[in-house]
C-alpha cells in the first residue's frame, strides 16, 4: 500500500486539454461494532472511540458497481481509519492506494446530557452532528470551520488528480465525503450518480 500519490504537474501539455476524470466518493463498509445498544453521553463517547479504531464486520461483499469504479480508477485514496483501509483492501485487490489523514471523518462529540438519558448510537450520532454543525460543540476537537477547510483542501487535491484525465476514488466516510462533495459542487462539479450515504454507497462527480 502506498503512503502517498504524486501527480506529475510537469507533464507536457497536449494540444487539446484532457477532459478531467470523474471523482467517486464512496463510504466504507459496515464496521465491526453493533449499534443495538442503549448509551448515555459518556457511553457514546466510548462507543465512538471504538468505532474510530475498529475495522469491518467480516463476511461482507462489496457491490459490483463500486468494484467496477475502483477497477477503472487511476488514483485511489482511503483515510487512515482502519474501516476505510480495510474497505480499500477489499476493493483494490492488491493495487496500491494512498491512505491519508486528510480524508478522516469529522468528529462526533455528544452534547453533555444527563447520564439517565440513553439513546441508540444512531440517535446520538445525529444529535452530536447537529450540535457540532449548528452550535459549534466540538469539545476541543476539530471545529466545523476547520473541517470545512480540510474538505476544501481534499476537493482541490482530488481535482488536481482528476485533471490528469484519470478517474479518482476516495474510500472514506459518510459525513466528511458529504462535505467534500459540497466543496466539489462549489468548484463547478456535478453529481452524475448518487447512491446516498449508506455503507458501500458512492457518489460520482463529473466536471461539465
Coordinates of N, CA and C in Angstrom, one line a residue:
X1 N 0.8 -1.2 0.0 CA 0.0 0.0 0.0 C 0.9 1.2 0.0
X2 N 0.6 2.1 -0.9 CA 1.4 3.4 -1.0 C 1.0 4.3 0.1
X3 N 1.9 5.2 0.6 CA 1.6 6.2 1.5 C 1.1 7.5 0.9
X4 N 1.5 7.7 -0.3 CA 1.1 9.0 -1.0 C 1.0 8.8 -2.5
X5 N 0.4 9.8 -3.1 CA 0.3 9.8 -4.5 C 0.9 11.1 -5.0
X6 N 1.7 11.0 -6.0 CA 2.3 12.2 -6.6 C 1.7 12.4 -8.0
X7 N 1.1 13.5 -8.2 CA 0.6 13.9 -9.5 C 1.6 14.7 -10.3
X8 N 2.0 14.3 -11.5 CA 3.1 14.9 -12.2 C 2.5 16.1 -12.9
X9 N 2.7 17.3 -12.3 CA 2.2 18.5 -12.8 C 3.1 19.0 -13.9
X10 N 4.3 18.4 -14.1 CA 5.3 18.9 -15.1 C 5.1 18.1 -16.4
X11 N 4.1 17.3 -16.5 CA 3.9 16.5 -17.8 C 3.6 17.5 -18.9
X12 N 4.1 17.2 -20.1 CA 3.9 18.1 -21.2 C 2.5 18.2 -21.6
X13 N 2.0 19.5 -21.9 CA 0.6 19.7 -22.2 C 0.4 19.2 -23.6
X14 N -0.8 18.6 -23.8 CA -1.2 18.2 -25.2 C -1.8 19.4 -25.9
X15 N -2.0 19.3 -27.2 CA -2.6 20.4 -27.9 C -4.0 20.6 -27.6
X16 N -4.6 19.6 -27.0 CA -6.0 19.8 -26.6 C -6.1 19.3 -25.1
X17 N -6.6 20.1 -24.3 CA -6.7 19.8 -22.8 C -7.5 18.5 -22.6
X18 N -6.9 17.7 -21.8 CA -7.6 16.4 -21.5 C -8.8 16.7 -20.6
X19 N -9.9 15.9 -20.9 CA -11.1 16.1 -20.1 C -10.8 15.5 -18.7
X20 N -11.2 16.2 -17.6 CA -11.0 15.6 -16.3 C -11.6 14.3 -16.1
X21 N -11.0 13.4 -15.3 CA -11.6 12.2 -14.9 C -12.8 12.5 -13.9
X22 N -13.5 11.4 -13.6 CA -14.5 11.5 -12.6 C -13.9 11.4 -11.2
X23 N -14.7 11.9 -10.2 CA -14.3 11.8 -8.8 C -15.4 11.0 -8.1
X24 N -15.0 9.9 -7.5 CA -16.0 9.0 -6.9 C -15.8 9.0 -5.3
X25 N -16.8 9.5 -4.6 CA -16.7 9.5 -3.1 C -17.5 8.3 -2.6
X26 N -16.9 7.3 -2.0 CA -17.5 6.1 -1.5 C -17.4 6.0 0.0
X27 N -18.4 5.5 0.6 CA -18.4 5.2 2.1 C -17.8 3.8 2.3
X28 N -17.2 3.7 3.4 CA -16.6 2.4 3.8 C -17.7 1.3 4.1
X29 N -17.3 0.1 4.2 CA -18.3 -1.0 4.6 C -18.7 -0.9 6.0
X30 N -19.5 -1.9 6.4 CA -20.1 -1.9 7.8 C -19.0 -2.2 8.8
X31 N -18.9 -1.4 9.8 CA -17.8 -1.7 10.9 C -18.3 -2.8 11.8
X32 N -17.3 -3.4 12.4 CA -17.5 -4.5 13.3 C -17.9 -4.0 14.7
X33 N -19.0 -3.3 14.8 CA -19.4 -2.8 16.1 C -20.9 -2.6 16.1
X34 N -21.6 -3.3 17.0 CA -23.1 -3.3 17.0 C -23.6 -2.0 17.4
X35 N -24.7 -1.6 16.8 CA -25.4 -0.3 17.1 C -26.6 -0.7 18.0
X36 N -26.8 -1.9 18.3 CA -28.0 -2.3 19.0 C -27.8 -2.3 20.5
X37 N -27.4 -1.1 21.0 CA -27.2 -0.8 22.4 C -27.8 0.5 22.8
X38 N -28.0 0.7 24.1 CA -28.5 2.0 24.6 C -27.4 2.6 25.4
X39 N -27.1 3.9 25.2 CA -26.0 4.5 25.8 C -26.3 5.9 26.3
X40 N -25.7 6.3 27.4 CA -25.7 7.7 27.7 C -24.6 8.5 27.0
X41 N -24.4 9.8 27.3 CA -23.4 10.5 26.6 C -22.0 10.0 26.7
X42 N -21.7 9.6 27.9 CA -20.3 9.1 28.1 C -20.2 7.7 27.4
X43 N -21.2 6.9 27.5 CA -21.2 5.7 26.8 C -21.0 5.9 25.3
X44 N -21.6 6.9 24.7 CA -21.5 7.2 23.3 C -20.1 7.6 23.0
X45 N -19.4 8.4 23.9 CA -18.0 8.8 23.6 C -17.2 7.5 23.5
X46 N -17.4 6.6 24.4 CA -16.6 5.4 24.4 C -16.9 4.5 23.1
X47 N -18.2 4.5 22.7 CA -18.6 3.8 21.5 C -17.9 4.4 20.3
X48 N -17.9 5.8 20.2 CA -17.3 6.4 19.0 C -15.8 6.2 19.0
X49 N -15.2 6.2 20.2 CA -13.7 5.9 20.2 C -13.4 4.5 19.7
X50 N -14.3 3.5 20.0 CA -14.1 2.2 19.5 C -14.3 2.2 18.0
X51 N -15.4 2.8 17.6 CA -15.8 2.9 16.2 C -14.6 3.4 15.3
X52 N -13.9 4.4 15.9 CA -12.8 5.0 15.1 C -11.6 4.1 14.9
X53 N -11.4 3.1 15.7 CA -10.2 2.2 15.6 C -10.5 0.8 15.1
X54 N -11.8 0.4 15.0 CA -12.1 -0.9 14.6 C -12.2 -1.0 13.0
X55 N -12.1 -2.2 12.5 CA -12.2 -2.5 11.1 C -13.6 -2.9 10.7
X56 N -13.7 -3.7 9.7 CA -15.0 -4.0 9.1 C -15.5 -5.3 9.7
X57 N -16.9 -5.4 9.7 CA -17.5 -6.7 10.1 C -17.2 -7.7 9.0
X58 N -16.7 -8.9 9.4 CA -16.3 -9.9 8.4 C -17.5 -10.4 7.5
X59 N -17.1 -10.9 6.4 CA -18.1 -11.6 5.5 C -18.9 -10.7 4.6
X60 N -18.4 -9.4 4.4 CA -19.2 -8.5 3.5 C -18.7 -8.6 2.1
X61 N -19.6 -8.4 1.1 CA -19.2 -8.4 -0.3 C -19.5 -7.1 -0.9
X62 N -18.4 -6.4 -1.3 CA -18.6 -5.0 -1.9 C -19.5 -5.1 -3.2
X63 N -20.4 -4.1 -3.4 CA -21.2 -4.1 -4.6 C -20.4 -4.1 -5.9
X64 N -21.0 -4.7 -6.9 CA -20.3 -4.8 -8.2 C -20.0 -3.5 -8.8
X65 N -21.0 -2.5 -8.7 CA -20.8 -1.2 -9.3 C -19.6 -0.5 -8.7
X66 N -19.5 -0.6 -7.4 CA -18.3 0.1 -6.8 C -17.0 -0.6 -7.2
X67 N -17.0 -1.9 -7.3 CA -15.9 -2.7 -7.7 C -15.4 -2.2 -9.1
X68 N -16.4 -2.0 -10.0 CA -16.1 -1.5 -11.3 C -15.5 -0.1 -11.4
X69 N -16.0 0.8 -10.5 CA -15.5 2.1 -10.5 C -14.0 2.1 -10.0
X70 N -13.8 1.3 -8.9 CA -12.4 1.2 -8.4 C -11.5 0.6 -9.4
X71 N -11.9 -0.5 -10.1 CA -11.1 -1.1 -11.1 C -10.7 -0.1 -12.2
X72 N -11.6 0.8 -12.5 CA -11.3 1.7 -13.6 C -10.6 3.0 -13.2
X73 N -10.3 3.2 -11.9 CA -9.7 4.4 -11.4 C -8.2 4.4 -11.6
X74 N -7.7 5.6 -11.8 CA -6.3 5.8 -11.9 C -5.6 6.1 -10.6
X75 N -6.4 6.7 -9.6 CA -5.9 7.0 -8.3 C -6.9 6.6 -7.3
X76 N -6.5 6.0 -6.2 CA -7.4 5.5 -5.1 C -6.9 6.0 -3.8
X77 N -7.8 6.6 -3.0 CA -7.4 7.1 -1.7 C -8.3 6.4 -0.7
X78 N -7.8 6.2 0.5 CA -8.6 5.9 1.7 C -8.2 6.9 2.8
X79 N -8.9 6.9 3.9 CA -8.5 7.6 5.1 C -7.6 6.7 5.9
X80 N -7.1 7.2 7.0 CA -6.2 6.4 7.8 C -6.9 5.5 8.8
X81 N -8.2 5.6 8.9 CA -9.0 4.8 9.8 C -9.1 3.4 9.3
X82 N -9.1 2.4 10.2 CA -9.0 1.0 9.9 C -10.1 0.6 9.0
X83 N -11.4 1.1 9.3 CA -12.5 0.6 8.5 C -12.4 1.1 7.0
X84 N -11.8 2.3 6.8 CA -11.5 2.8 5.5 C -10.4 2.0 4.8
X85 N -9.4 1.7 5.5 CA -8.3 0.9 4.9 C -8.7 -0.5 4.5
X86 N -9.5 -1.1 5.4 CA -10.0 -2.5 5.0 C -11.0 -2.4 3.8
X87 N -11.7 -1.4 3.7 CA -12.6 -1.2 2.6 C -11.8 -1.1 1.3
X88 N -10.7 -0.3 1.4 CA -9.8 -0.2 0.2 C -9.2 -1.5 -0.2
X89 N -8.7 -2.2 0.8 CA -8.1 -3.5 0.6 C -9.1 -4.5 -0.1
X90 N -10.3 -4.5 0.4 CA -11.3 -5.3 -0.2 C -11.6 -5.0 -1.7
X91 N -11.4 -3.8 -2.1 CA -11.8 -3.3 -3.4 C -10.7 -3.2 -4.4
X92 N -9.5 -3.0 -3.9 CA -8.3 -2.8 -4.8 C -7.7 -4.0 -5.3
X93 N -7.8 -5.1 -4.5 CA -7.3 -6.4 -4.9 C -5.8 -6.4 -5.2
X94 N -5.1 -5.8 -4.3 CA -3.6 -5.8 -4.5 C -3.1 -4.6 -5.1
X95 N -3.9 -3.7 -5.7 CA -3.4 -2.4 -6.2 C -3.0 -1.5 -5.1
X96 N -2.1 -0.6 -5.4 CA -1.7 0.4 -4.5 C -2.8 1.5 -4.3
X97 N -2.9 2.0 -3.1 CA -3.8 3.1 -2.8 C -3.1 4.0 -1.7
X98 N -3.5 5.2 -1.7 CA -2.9 6.2 -0.7 C -3.8 6.3 0.5
X99 N -3.3 6.1 1.7 CA -4.1 6.2 2.9 C -3.6 7.5 3.6
X100 N -4.6 8.5 3.7 CA -4.2 9.8 4.1 C -5.2 10.4 5.2
X101 N -4.7 11.0 6.2 CA -5.5 11.6 7.3 C -6.4 12.7 6.8
X102 N -6.1 13.3 5.6 CA -6.9 14.3 5.0 C -8.3 13.9 4.9
X103 N -8.6 12.6 4.8 CA -9.9 12.1 4.5 C -10.7 11.5 5.7
X104 N -10.1 11.6 6.9 CA -10.8 11.0 8.0 C -12.1 11.7 8.3
X105 N -13.0 11.0 9.1 CA -14.3 11.5 9.4 C -14.2 12.7 10.3
X106 N -15.2 13.7 10.2 CA -15.3 14.8 11.1 C -15.7 14.2 12.5
X107 N -15.3 14.9 13.5 CA -15.6 14.4 14.9 C -17.1 14.4 15.3
X108 N -17.4 13.6 16.3 CA -18.8 13.5 16.7 C -18.9 13.5 18.3
X109 N -18.5 14.6 18.9 CA -18.6 14.7 20.4 C -20.0 14.9 20.8
X110 N -20.6 14.1 21.7 CA -22.0 14.2 22.0 C -22.2 15.4 23.0
X111 N -23.4 16.0 23.0 CA -23.7 17.0 24.0 C -23.7 16.4 25.4
X112 N -23.5 17.2 26.4 CA -23.4 16.7 27.8 C -24.7 16.6 28.4
X113 N -25.5 15.7 28.0 CA -26.9 15.5 28.6 C -26.7 14.6 29.9
X114 N -27.7 14.7 30.7 CA -27.7 13.9 32.0 C -27.5 12.5 31.7
X115 N -26.8 11.8 32.7 CA -26.5 10.4 32.5 C -27.7 9.5 32.3
X116 N -28.8 9.9 32.9 CA -30.0 9.0 32.8 C -30.6 8.9 31.4
X117 N -30.2 9.9 30.5 CA -30.7 9.9 29.2 C -29.9 8.9 28.3
X118 N -30.6 7.9 27.8 CA -29.9 6.9 27.0 C -30.6 6.8 25.6
X119 N -29.8 6.6 24.6 CA -30.3 6.5 23.2 C -29.4 5.5 22.4
X120 N -29.9 5.1 21.3 CA -29.2 4.3 20.4 C -28.0 5.1 19.8
X121 N -26.9 4.5 19.4 CA -25.8 5.2 18.8 C -26.2 6.1 17.5
X122 N -27.2 5.6 16.7 CA -27.6 6.3 15.6 C -28.2 7.7 16.0
X123 N -29.0 7.7 17.1 CA -29.6 8.9 17.5 C -28.6 9.9 18.1
X124 N -27.6 9.3 18.9 CA -26.5 10.1 19.4 C -25.7 10.7 18.3
X125 N -25.5 9.9 17.3 CA -24.7 10.4 16.1 C -25.4 11.6 15.5
X126 N -26.7 11.5 15.3 CA -27.5 12.6 14.7 C -27.4 13.8 15.5
X127 N -27.7 13.6 16.9 CA -27.7 14.8 17.8 C -26.3 15.4 17.9
X128 N -25.2 14.6 17.9 CA -23.9 15.1 18.0 C -23.6 15.9 16.8
X129 N -24.0 15.4 15.6 CA -23.7 16.1 14.4 C -24.4 17.5 14.3
X130 N -25.7 17.5 14.7 CA -26.4 18.8 14.7 C -25.7 19.8 15.7
X131 N -25.3 19.3 16.8 CA -24.7 20.3 17.8 C -23.3 20.7 17.3
X132 N -22.6 19.8 16.6 CA -21.3 20.2 16.0 C -21.5 21.2 14.8
X133 N -22.5 20.9 14.0 CA -22.6 21.7 12.8 C -23.2 23.1 13.0
X134 N -24.3 23.1 13.9 CA -25.0 24.3 14.1 C -24.6 25.1 15.3
X135 N -24.1 24.5 16.3 CA -23.8 25.1 17.6 C -22.3 25.1 18.0
X136 N -21.5 24.6 17.1 CA -20.0 24.6 17.3 C -19.6 23.8 18.6
X137 N -20.3 22.8 18.9 CA -20.0 21.9 20.0 C -18.9 20.9 19.5
X138 N -17.6 21.1 20.0 CA -16.5 20.3 19.5 C -15.7 19.7 20.6
X139 N -15.8 20.2 21.8 CA -15.0 19.6 22.9 C -13.5 19.6 22.7
X140 N -13.0 20.6 22.0 CA -11.6 20.7 21.7 C -11.1 19.9 20.5
X141 N -12.1 19.3 19.8 CA -11.7 18.6 18.6 C -11.9 19.5 17.4
X142 N -11.8 19.0 16.2 CA -11.9 19.8 15.0 C -13.2 20.5 15.0
X143 N -13.2 21.8 14.7 CA -14.5 22.5 14.5 C -15.0 22.4 13.1
X144 N -16.3 22.8 13.0 CA -16.9 22.8 11.6 C -16.0 23.6 10.7
X145 N -15.6 24.8 11.1 CA -14.8 25.6 10.2 C -13.5 24.9 9.7
X146 N -12.9 24.3 10.7 CA -11.6 23.6 10.4 C -11.9 22.4 9.4
X147 N -13.0 21.7 9.7 CA -13.3 20.6 8.8 C -13.7 21.0 7.4
X148 N -14.4 22.2 7.3 CA -14.7 22.7 6.0 C -13.4 23.1 5.2
X149 N -12.5 23.7 6.0 CA -11.2 24.0 5.3 C -10.5 22.7 4.8
X150 N -10.6 21.7 5.7 CA -10.0 20.4 5.3 C -10.7 19.8 4.1
X151 N -12.0 19.9 4.1 CA -12.8 19.4 2.9 C -12.4 20.1 1.6
X152 N -12.2 21.4 1.7 CA -11.8 22.2 0.6 C -10.5 21.8 0.1
X153 N -9.5 21.5 1.0 CA -8.2 21.1 0.6 C -8.3 19.7 -0.1
X154 N -9.2 18.8 0.5 CA -9.4 17.5 -0.1 C -9.9 17.6 -1.5
X155 N -10.9 18.5 -1.7 CA -11.5 18.7 -3.0 C -10.5 19.1 -4.0
X156 N -9.6 20.1 -3.6 CA -8.6 20.6 -4.5 C -7.6 19.5 -4.9
X157 N -7.3 18.6 -3.9 CA -6.3 17.5 -4.2 C -7.0 16.5 -5.2
X158 N -8.2 16.2 -5.0 CA -8.9 15.3 -5.9 C -9.0 15.9 -7.3
X159 N -9.3 17.1 -7.4 CA -9.5 17.8 -8.7 C -8.1 17.8 -9.4
X160 N -7.0 18.1 -8.7 CA -5.7 18.0 -9.3 C -5.4 16.7 -9.9
X161 N -5.8 15.6 -9.2 CA -5.5 14.3 -9.7 C -6.4 14.0 -10.9
X162 N -7.7 14.4 -10.8 CA -8.7 14.1 -11.9 C -8.3 14.9 -13.2
X163 N -7.7 16.1 -13.0 CA -7.3 16.9 -14.2 C -6.3 16.2 -15.1
X164 N -5.7 15.2 -14.6 CA -4.7 14.4 -15.4 C -5.4 13.5 -16.4
X165 N -6.8 13.5 -16.3 CA -7.6 12.6 -17.2 C -7.9 11.3 -16.6
X166 N -7.7 11.0 -15.3 CA -7.9 9.7 -14.7 C -9.0 9.8 -13.7
X167 N -9.8 8.8 -13.6 CA -10.8 8.7 -12.5 C -10.1 8.6 -11.2
X168 N -10.7 9.2 -10.1 CA -10.2 9.2 -8.8 C -11.3 8.7 -7.8
X169 N -10.9 7.7 -7.0 CA -11.8 7.2 -6.0 C -11.3 7.4 -4.6
X170 N -12.3 7.9 -3.7 CA -12.0 8.0 -2.3 C -12.9 7.0 -1.5
X171 N -12.3 6.2 -0.7 CA -13.0 5.2 0.1 C -12.8 5.7 1.5
X172 N -13.8 6.4 2.0 CA -13.7 7.1 3.3 C -15.0 7.0 4.1
X173 N -15.5 8.2 4.4 CA -16.6 8.3 5.5 C -17.8 9.1 5.0
X174 N -18.9 8.8 5.6 CA -20.2 9.3 5.1 C -20.2 10.9 5.2
X175 N -20.0 11.4 6.4 CA -20.3 12.9 6.5 C -19.2 13.7 5.9
X176 N -17.9 13.2 6.1 CA -16.8 14.0 5.5 C -16.9 14.0 4.0
X177 N -17.3 12.8 3.4 CA -17.5 12.7 2.0 C -18.6 13.7 1.6
X178 N -19.6 13.9 2.4 CA -20.6 14.9 2.1 C -20.0 16.3 2.0
X179 N -19.1 16.6 3.0 CA -18.5 17.9 3.0 C -17.6 18.1 1.8
X180 N -16.9 17.1 1.4 CA -16.0 17.2 0.2 C -16.9 17.3 -1.0
X181 N -18.0 16.7 -1.1 CA -18.9 16.8 -2.2 C -19.5 18.3 -2.3
X182 N -19.7 18.9 -1.2 CA -20.2 20.3 -1.2 C -19.1 21.2 -1.8
X183 N -17.8 20.9 -1.4 CA -16.7 21.7 -1.9 C -16.5 21.4 -3.4
X184 N -16.7 20.2 -3.9 CA -16.6 20.0 -5.3 C -17.7 20.7 -6.1
X185 N -18.9 20.7 -5.6 CA -20.0 21.4 -6.3 C -19.7 22.9 -6.3
X186 N -19.1 23.5 -5.3 CA -18.8 24.9 -5.3 C -17.7 25.2 -6.4
X187 N -17.0 24.2 -6.8 CA -16.0 24.3 -7.8 C -16.5 23.9 -9.2
X188 N -17.8 23.8 -9.3 CA -18.3 23.5 -10.6 C -18.6 22.1 -11.0
X189 N -18.3 21.1 -10.1 CA -18.5 19.7 -10.4 C -20.0 19.4 -10.1
X190 N -20.5 18.4 -10.8 CA -21.9 18.0 -10.6 C -22.0 16.5 -10.3
X191 N -23.1 16.1 -9.6 CA -23.3 14.7 -9.2 C -23.9 14.0 -10.5
X192 N -23.2 13.0 -11.0 CA -23.7 12.2 -12.1 C -24.4 11.0 -11.6
X193 N -23.9 10.4 -10.5 CA -24.5 9.2 -10.0 C -24.5 9.3 -8.5
X194 N -25.6 9.0 -7.8 CA -25.7 9.0 -6.3 C -26.4 7.8 -5.8
X195 N -25.8 7.2 -4.8 CA -26.4 6.1 -4.1 C -26.6 6.4 -2.6
X196 N -26.6 7.7 -2.3 CA -26.8 8.1 -0.9 C -25.5 8.0 -0.1
X197 N -25.7 7.7 1.2 CA -24.6 7.7 2.2 C -24.5 6.4 3.0
X198 N -25.2 5.3 2.6 CA -25.2 4.1 3.4 C -23.8 3.4 3.2
X199 N -23.6 2.4 3.9 CA -22.3 1.6 3.8 C -22.1 1.1 2.4
X200 N -20.9 1.2 1.8 CA -20.6 0.8 0.5 C -21.2 1.7 -0.6
X201 N -21.9 2.7 -0.3 CA -22.5 3.6 -1.3 C -21.5 4.5 -1.9
X202 N -21.8 5.1 -3.0 CA -20.9 6.0 -3.7 C -21.7 7.1 -4.4
X203 N -21.0 8.3 -4.6 CA -21.5 9.3 -5.5 C -20.4 9.7 -6.5
X204 N -20.8 9.8 -7.7 CA -19.8 10.1 -8.8 C -20.0 11.5 -9.2
X205 N -18.9 12.3 -9.2 CA -18.9 13.7 -9.6 C -18.2 13.8 -10.9
X206 N -18.7 14.7 -11.8 CA -18.1 14.9 -13.1 C -18.0 16.4 -13.3
X207 N -17.1 16.9 -14.1 CA -17.0 18.3 -14.5 C -17.5 18.5 -15.8
X208 N -18.5 19.4 -16.0 CA -19.1 19.6 -17.3 C -18.1 19.9 -18.4

